[in-house]
C-alpha cells in the first residue's frame, strides 16, 4: 500500500486530485479488461458518485471461469488489485459491459425460443416425421 506523507494541506490536495483523475491501463491490460467486461467479469463503480467533477472509476476484474478461463489470458497484476481508472477508459468499459450483456441476453432468448426437435426430426420435403 502506498503511504502519502502529509506535510501540508496543499500536498494532500494534490495527491487527492491525482486519484480523482484516475490512471489509464496499458493497451494490453485494457484489451484484457474489455474482454472480461464483455463477459460480465468486471465490477465498475464511480470513484466519487457525489462529486460531478470526478469521472474516475474503481475497477475490479474477476478472473474468467470455465472455458473462458482456459482461453482468455489475463495478467495477474490486472486481477490482483482494485484499479482507479480514468473517466474515458471507465466509460468505454461500461459501454462494452452493456454490449456484452445485451448480446448474451439476445442469445439466451433465441435459445429459449428455438425448437431443436422439429429441426432435427421433421423433414419438410416429404412432410413426414421419422
Short mmCIF file of C-alpha atoms in Angstrom, two decimals:
data_model
loop_
_atom_site.label_atom_id
_atom_site.label_comp_id
_atom_site.label_asym_id
_atom_site.label_seq_id
_atom_site.Cartn_x
_atom_site.Cartn_y
_atom_site.Cartn_z
CA UNK A 1 0.00 0.00 0.00
CA UNK A 2 1.27 3.47 -0.86
CA UNK A 3 1.77 5.87 2.04
CA UNK A 4 1.06 9.55 1.45
CA UNK A 5 3.30 11.77 3.55
CA UNK A 6 1.21 14.62 4.87
CA UNK A 7 3.45 17.65 5.23
CA UNK A 8 0.84 20.27 4.49
CA UNK A 9 -2.70 20.60 3.21
CA UNK A 10 -1.53 21.54 -0.32
CA UNK A 11 0.38 18.25 -0.71
CA UNK A 12 -2.64 16.28 0.45
CA UNK A 13 -4.93 18.08 -2.02
CA UNK A 14 -2.51 17.40 -4.88
CA UNK A 15 -2.40 13.69 -4.05
CA UNK A 16 -6.20 13.52 -3.85
CA UNK A 17 -6.52 15.26 -7.23
CA UNK A 18 -4.25 12.60 -8.78
CA UNK A 19 -6.56 9.89 -7.51
CA UNK A 20 -9.67 11.73 -8.72
CA UNK A 21 -8.29 11.77 -12.27
CA UNK A 22 -7.53 8.05 -12.23
CA UNK A 23 -4.96 6.26 -14.31
CA UNK A 24 -5.07 4.67 -17.74
CA UNK A 25 -4.45 0.96 -18.19
CA UNK A 26 -1.87 -0.11 -20.75
CA UNK A 27 -3.23 -1.16 -24.14
CA UNK A 28 -2.75 -4.86 -23.31
CA UNK A 29 -4.40 -4.50 -19.91
CA UNK A 30 -7.30 -2.51 -21.34
CA UNK A 31 -7.92 -5.16 -24.01
CA UNK A 32 -7.91 -7.88 -21.36
CA UNK A 33 -10.24 -5.88 -19.12
CA UNK A 34 -12.53 -5.16 -22.10
CA UNK A 35 -12.79 -8.88 -22.96
CA UNK A 36 -13.74 -9.64 -19.38
CA UNK A 37 -16.12 -6.66 -19.27
CA UNK A 38 -17.91 -8.09 -22.33
CA UNK A 39 -18.24 -11.37 -20.39
CA UNK A 40 -19.57 -9.51 -17.33
CA UNK A 41 -16.49 -10.29 -15.22
CA UNK A 42 -15.74 -6.71 -14.08
CA UNK A 43 -17.09 -4.53 -11.32
CA UNK A 44 -17.12 -0.80 -12.10
CA UNK A 45 -18.08 1.92 -9.69
CA UNK A 46 -17.65 5.69 -9.80
CA UNK A 47 -14.80 6.72 -7.51
CA UNK A 48 -16.88 9.52 -6.01
CA UNK A 49 -20.51 9.44 -7.21
CA UNK A 50 -21.30 12.62 -5.23
CA UNK A 51 -18.63 14.72 -6.97
CA UNK A 52 -19.75 15.65 -10.53
CA UNK A 53 -16.18 16.67 -11.44
CA UNK A 54 -14.75 13.25 -10.54
CA UNK A 55 -15.13 10.93 -13.53
CA UNK A 56 -12.73 8.22 -12.36
CA UNK A 57 -13.90 4.67 -11.71
CA UNK A 58 -12.96 1.91 -9.33
CA UNK A 59 -12.33 -1.23 -11.38
CA UNK A 60 -12.14 -4.78 -10.12
CA UNK A 61 -11.53 -7.54 -12.65
CA UNK A 62 -12.74 -11.03 -11.78
CA UNK A 63 -10.84 -13.97 -13.25
CA UNK A 64 -12.65 -15.78 -16.07
CA UNK A 65 -14.16 -19.17 -15.30
CA UNK A 66 -14.88 -22.32 -17.26
CA UNK A 67 -13.99 -22.37 -20.94
CA UNK A 68 -13.25 -18.62 -20.92
CA UNK A 69 -10.71 -19.22 -18.13
CA UNK A 70 -8.85 -21.66 -20.35
CA UNK A 71 -8.88 -19.44 -23.43
CA UNK A 72 -8.62 -15.82 -22.27
CA UNK A 73 -5.22 -14.77 -20.93
CA UNK A 74 -5.19 -12.18 -18.15
CA UNK A 75 -2.19 -10.64 -16.40
CA UNK A 76 -2.06 -11.40 -12.69
CA UNK A 77 -1.39 -7.71 -12.00
CA UNK A 78 -4.77 -6.84 -13.50
CA UNK A 79 -6.56 -9.38 -11.28
CA UNK A 80 -4.73 -8.83 -8.01
CA UNK A 81 -5.96 -5.34 -7.14
CA UNK A 82 -8.62 -2.68 -7.43
CA UNK A 83 -7.65 -0.09 -10.03
CA UNK A 84 -8.53 3.60 -10.11
CA UNK A 85 -9.36 4.07 -13.78
CA UNK A 86 -9.64 7.34 -15.66
CA UNK A 87 -13.07 8.50 -16.86
CA UNK A 88 -12.52 7.84 -20.58
CA UNK A 89 -11.48 4.21 -20.21
CA UNK A 90 -14.07 3.64 -17.47
CA UNK A 91 -16.91 4.94 -19.62
CA UNK A 92 -15.80 2.77 -22.51
CA UNK A 93 -15.56 -0.36 -20.31
CA UNK A 94 -19.09 0.34 -19.04
CA UNK A 95 -20.28 0.54 -22.66
CA UNK A 96 -18.55 -2.77 -23.51
CA UNK A 97 -20.13 -4.36 -20.42
CA UNK A 98 -23.61 -3.25 -21.60
CA UNK A 99 -22.98 -4.52 -25.15
CA UNK A 100 -21.88 -7.92 -23.85
CA UNK A 101 -24.86 -8.19 -21.54
CA UNK A 102 -27.31 -7.30 -24.33
CA UNK A 103 -25.68 -9.80 -26.68
CA UNK A 104 -25.84 -12.61 -24.13
CA UNK A 105 -29.49 -11.82 -23.33
CA UNK A 106 -30.38 -11.96 -27.04
CA UNK A 107 -28.55 -15.28 -27.43
CA UNK A 108 -30.36 -16.75 -24.42
CA UNK A 109 -33.74 -15.52 -25.66
CA UNK A 110 -33.08 -17.08 -29.08
CA UNK A 111 -32.00 -20.32 -27.42
CA UNK A 112 -35.15 -20.34 -25.29
CA UNK A 113 -37.34 -19.90 -28.39
CA UNK A 114 -35.51 -22.48 -30.53
CA UNK A 115 -37.22 -25.80 -31.18
CA UNK A 116 -34.50 -28.41 -31.56
CA UNK A 117 -36.79 -31.40 -32.00
CA UNK A 118 -38.61 -30.39 -35.15
CA UNK A 119 -35.47 -29.05 -36.77
CA UNK A 120 -33.81 -32.45 -36.32
CA UNK A 121 -36.63 -34.94 -36.80
CA UNK A 122 -39.14 -33.31 -39.15
CA UNK A 123 -38.46 -33.39 -42.88
CA UNK A 124 -40.41 -30.67 -44.67
CA UNK A 125 -39.68 -32.11 -48.14
CA UNK A 126 -41.77 -35.26 -47.61
CA UNK A 127 -43.96 -33.94 -44.78
CA UNK A 128 -43.31 -36.95 -42.56
CA UNK A 129 -41.67 -37.31 -39.19
CA UNK A 130 -39.07 -40.02 -38.64
#
